């Protein structure tokens, strides 16, 4: 029996507004893809991102336009060349992983992981705000092992001091979301080193980050918006120390696994991150994150309601998905 693909737009309200340097959002608008064969269904979720020219309506159309190819039996490997990397391919790729696991009886973890999957520690994200509010939020999460702090203004010094003081025992990642520039990056990097920040993510706009090859890195710098797929890695080696792999950028788990392995060969540190989505979007990323240096998969914790069943979060740990959710 041929496979059938359907997709829909879902919206999940956030528990509170989530703010980064490019703006705020109050809901996670996602596209859910379902592929069915022989009464068995596999599911995948993607989060279209305006920064990359995506909309939920456009991504939905792109997924639906591929229904005929899925019915004809297009495989995950064939999908990689048949569709460009991005959110639409991610939803289809992850749905294919899920249905393959269910039809074969072999868990996706056994195919994707080099070891038995285990709970992994994830960052808790603190959104951009004034220094006092960010300090209060950091203090509330001070028991977490890893905090990811949104910055990205012309002067983040007060925010950096406030958060570091409020959570002195936590490891801290600063995520500037392309918000710094050549006039303030040196000052911010030096202060980050003084405050023992562990990593700085995408400080400069993608395509305007050449300066990173010519200035010291007192704190390791991680590419996010500057890196999408395996093909991007080689050109970044003189500018970045680590890369952030997100399934909505790579176009799914299939490409993400290849990208992770190549990144290791090239000497990059590896972060596994996410857009703001539900447990269905995070589930395959938890498998990818099994040997990551940093994990940022707290998207469901930002929601007022998640899918059911969802991922299990316990303190700073997120567990691999149960088969009822994915894989």
XYZ file of C-alpha atoms in Angstrom, residues 10-258:
249
model
C -0.777 23.783 14.872
C -0.324 26.589 17.403
C 0.807 26.163 21.008
C 0.638 29.185 23.339
C 3.745 30.057 25.308
C 3.691 30.296 29.076
C 5.102 33.815 28.727
C 6.424 36.012 25.940
C 9.773 34.835 24.576
C 12.089 37.637 23.490
C 15.327 37.660 21.491
C 17.170 40.496 19.758
C 14.887 40.228 16.694
C 11.571 40.438 18.576
C 9.105 38.598 20.803
C 6.622 35.768 20.285
C 3.703 34.470 22.356
C 2.966 31.192 20.547
C 4.806 28.383 18.816
C 3.297 28.062 15.341
C 4.389 24.725 13.895
C 3.626 22.456 10.961
C 2.884 18.808 11.735
C 3.497 16.182 9.058
C 1.975 12.687 9.196
C 2.886 9.816 6.864
C 0.644 6.740 6.969
C 1.120 3.248 5.524
C -0.640 -0.016 6.344
C -2.505 1.629 9.184
C 0.701 2.878 10.807
C 1.513 6.600 11.088
C 4.779 8.436 11.537
C 4.923 12.048 12.652
C 7.304 14.972 12.325
C 7.158 18.614 13.369
C 8.898 21.696 12.047
C 9.029 25.330 13.098
C 9.166 27.691 10.096
C 11.486 30.623 10.793
C 10.924 34.091 9.371
C 14.671 34.833 9.596
C 15.185 32.228 6.849
C 12.299 33.433 4.700
C 9.878 30.761 5.905
C 6.203 31.043 6.880
C 3.891 28.360 8.247
C 1.665 28.715 5.190
C 4.568 28.434 2.764
C 6.096 25.455 4.521
C 2.715 23.717 4.653
C 2.392 24.114 0.875
C 5.923 22.812 0.326
C 5.179 19.699 2.385
C 1.840 19.059 0.671
C 3.467 19.453 -2.737
C 5.724 16.521 -1.889
C 2.846 14.146 -1.103
C 3.070 12.495 -4.523
C 6.759 11.709 -4.093
C 6.113 10.144 -0.691
C 3.294 8.054 -2.173
C 5.706 6.899 -4.878
C 8.127 5.669 -2.243
C 10.783 8.401 -1.969
C 13.292 7.356 0.700
C 15.005 9.510 3.304
C 18.229 9.454 1.319
C 16.415 10.498 -1.874
C 14.643 13.243 0.059
C 17.964 14.962 0.790
C 18.477 15.873 -2.866
C 14.800 16.175 -3.777
C 14.081 19.015 -1.333
C 16.228 21.899 -0.076
C 17.285 21.988 3.560
C 14.847 23.759 5.841
C 11.745 23.319 7.921
C 9.616 21.520 5.297
C 12.206 18.816 4.685
C 12.719 18.436 8.423
C 9.066 17.574 9.063
C 9.006 14.988 6.258
C 12.390 13.494 7.174
C 11.427 13.047 10.829
C 8.048 11.563 9.897
C 9.888 9.049 7.687
C 12.210 8.124 10.559
C 9.167 7.576 12.782
C 7.186 5.415 10.373
C 10.262 3.366 9.448
C 10.830 2.613 13.132
C 7.207 1.631 13.661
C 6.968 -0.548 10.552
C 10.267 -2.310 11.187
C 9.977 -2.642 14.950
C 13.497 -1.189 15.294
C 13.599 1.964 17.417
C 14.989 5.067 15.743
C 17.518 5.308 18.573
C 19.064 2.013 17.503
C 19.553 3.386 13.992
C 20.664 6.900 14.923
C 22.723 6.544 18.094
C 26.209 5.191 18.632
C 25.273 4.207 22.181
C 22.143 3.392 24.148
C 20.314 6.693 24.515
C 20.206 8.252 27.948
C 18.841 11.424 29.516
C 20.976 14.429 28.596
C 21.284 17.768 30.418
C 19.657 20.630 28.562
C 20.020 24.367 28.905
C 17.212 26.504 30.265
C 16.726 29.672 28.215
C 16.438 33.165 29.673
C 14.853 35.557 27.198
C 16.046 39.083 26.534
C 14.861 41.796 28.918
C 16.225 44.408 31.253
C 19.073 43.391 33.513
C 17.023 43.175 36.715
C 14.341 40.947 35.175
C 16.938 38.670 33.603
C 18.733 38.399 36.943
C 15.472 37.408 38.639
C 14.880 34.719 36.021
C 18.455 33.460 36.310
C 18.107 33.332 40.088
C 14.941 31.271 39.729
C 16.895 28.768 37.613
C 20.190 29.006 39.471
C 20.090 25.303 40.352
C 20.213 24.370 36.643
C 23.572 23.246 35.306
C 23.361 25.208 32.053
C 21.687 28.530 31.259
C 21.332 29.952 27.775
C 20.970 33.709 28.035
C 19.577 35.831 25.211
C 21.500 39.039 24.614
C 22.249 40.952 21.413
C 22.015 44.698 21.998
C 24.590 47.439 21.552
C 25.429 47.241 25.260
C 24.855 43.952 27.094
C 27.296 44.594 29.926
C 24.667 45.096 32.629
C 22.766 41.980 31.539
C 25.914 39.865 31.548
C 26.946 41.042 35.015
C 23.437 40.573 36.407
C 22.945 37.036 35.152
C 26.433 35.847 36.102
C 25.972 37.218 39.623
C 22.500 35.724 40.020
C 23.584 32.203 38.969
C 27.249 31.912 40.007
C 27.375 28.116 39.856
C 25.657 27.640 36.488
C 27.452 27.250 33.196
C 26.307 30.115 30.950
C 25.954 30.403 27.179
C 25.290 33.843 25.721
C 23.207 33.896 22.536
C 23.420 37.242 20.735
C 21.262 36.194 17.744
C 23.417 38.290 15.361
C 22.867 41.387 17.513
C 26.448 42.563 18.108
C 28.714 44.371 15.657
C 32.364 45.171 15.063
C 32.137 48.162 17.418
C 31.155 46.221 20.530
C 32.169 42.610 20.012
C 35.683 42.914 21.477
C 34.387 44.556 24.641
C 31.643 41.981 25.058
C 34.047 39.080 24.472
C 36.491 40.360 27.078
C 33.754 40.829 29.654
C 32.410 37.353 28.902
C 35.859 35.929 29.620
C 36.049 37.844 32.909
C 32.652 36.437 33.909
C 33.686 32.863 32.972
C 31.023 32.540 30.258
C 31.372 29.152 28.557
C 30.253 29.946 25.004
C 28.982 32.804 22.860
C 26.534 31.956 20.107
C 26.315 33.864 16.810
C 27.475 37.298 17.966
C 27.571 38.855 14.466
C 25.179 38.709 11.506
C 25.645 35.779 9.153
C 27.637 36.970 6.156
C 29.162 39.791 8.192
C 31.301 37.685 10.490
C 34.691 37.820 8.726
C 36.126 39.780 11.633
C 35.935 36.633 13.766
C 38.897 35.253 11.824
C 41.060 38.180 12.889
C 40.256 38.795 16.564
C 41.040 36.677 19.651
C 38.413 34.298 21.014
C 38.847 34.525 24.797
C 35.529 32.636 24.925
C 34.658 29.985 22.298
C 32.285 31.246 19.609
C 29.505 29.092 18.172
C 27.873 29.484 14.748
C 24.098 29.318 14.493
C 22.607 31.475 11.731
C 25.905 31.111 9.836
C 25.637 27.325 9.590
C 22.793 25.234 8.174
C 24.122 22.071 6.540
C 27.233 19.964 6.134
C 28.249 22.022 3.106
C 28.697 25.131 5.284
C 31.247 23.656 7.676
C 34.561 23.986 5.847
C 34.273 27.744 5.301
C 33.664 28.390 9.010
C 36.772 26.796 10.480
C 38.712 30.069 10.742
C 35.830 31.951 12.406
C 34.037 29.614 14.780
C 34.976 27.118 17.464
C 31.626 25.301 17.596
C 28.410 24.919 15.617
C 24.753 24.781 16.623
C 22.893 22.019 14.769
C 19.125 22.494 14.544
C 16.912 20.100 12.620
C 14.873 22.925 11.110
C 18.070 24.266 9.536
C 19.579 20.960 8.405
C 16.293 19.722 6.985
C 15.970 16.760 9.305
C 17.757 14.173 11.388
C 19.331 12.439 8.376
C 21.449 15.448 7.391
C 22.002 16.453 11.017
C 23.716 13.154 11.854
C 26.070 13.513 8.890
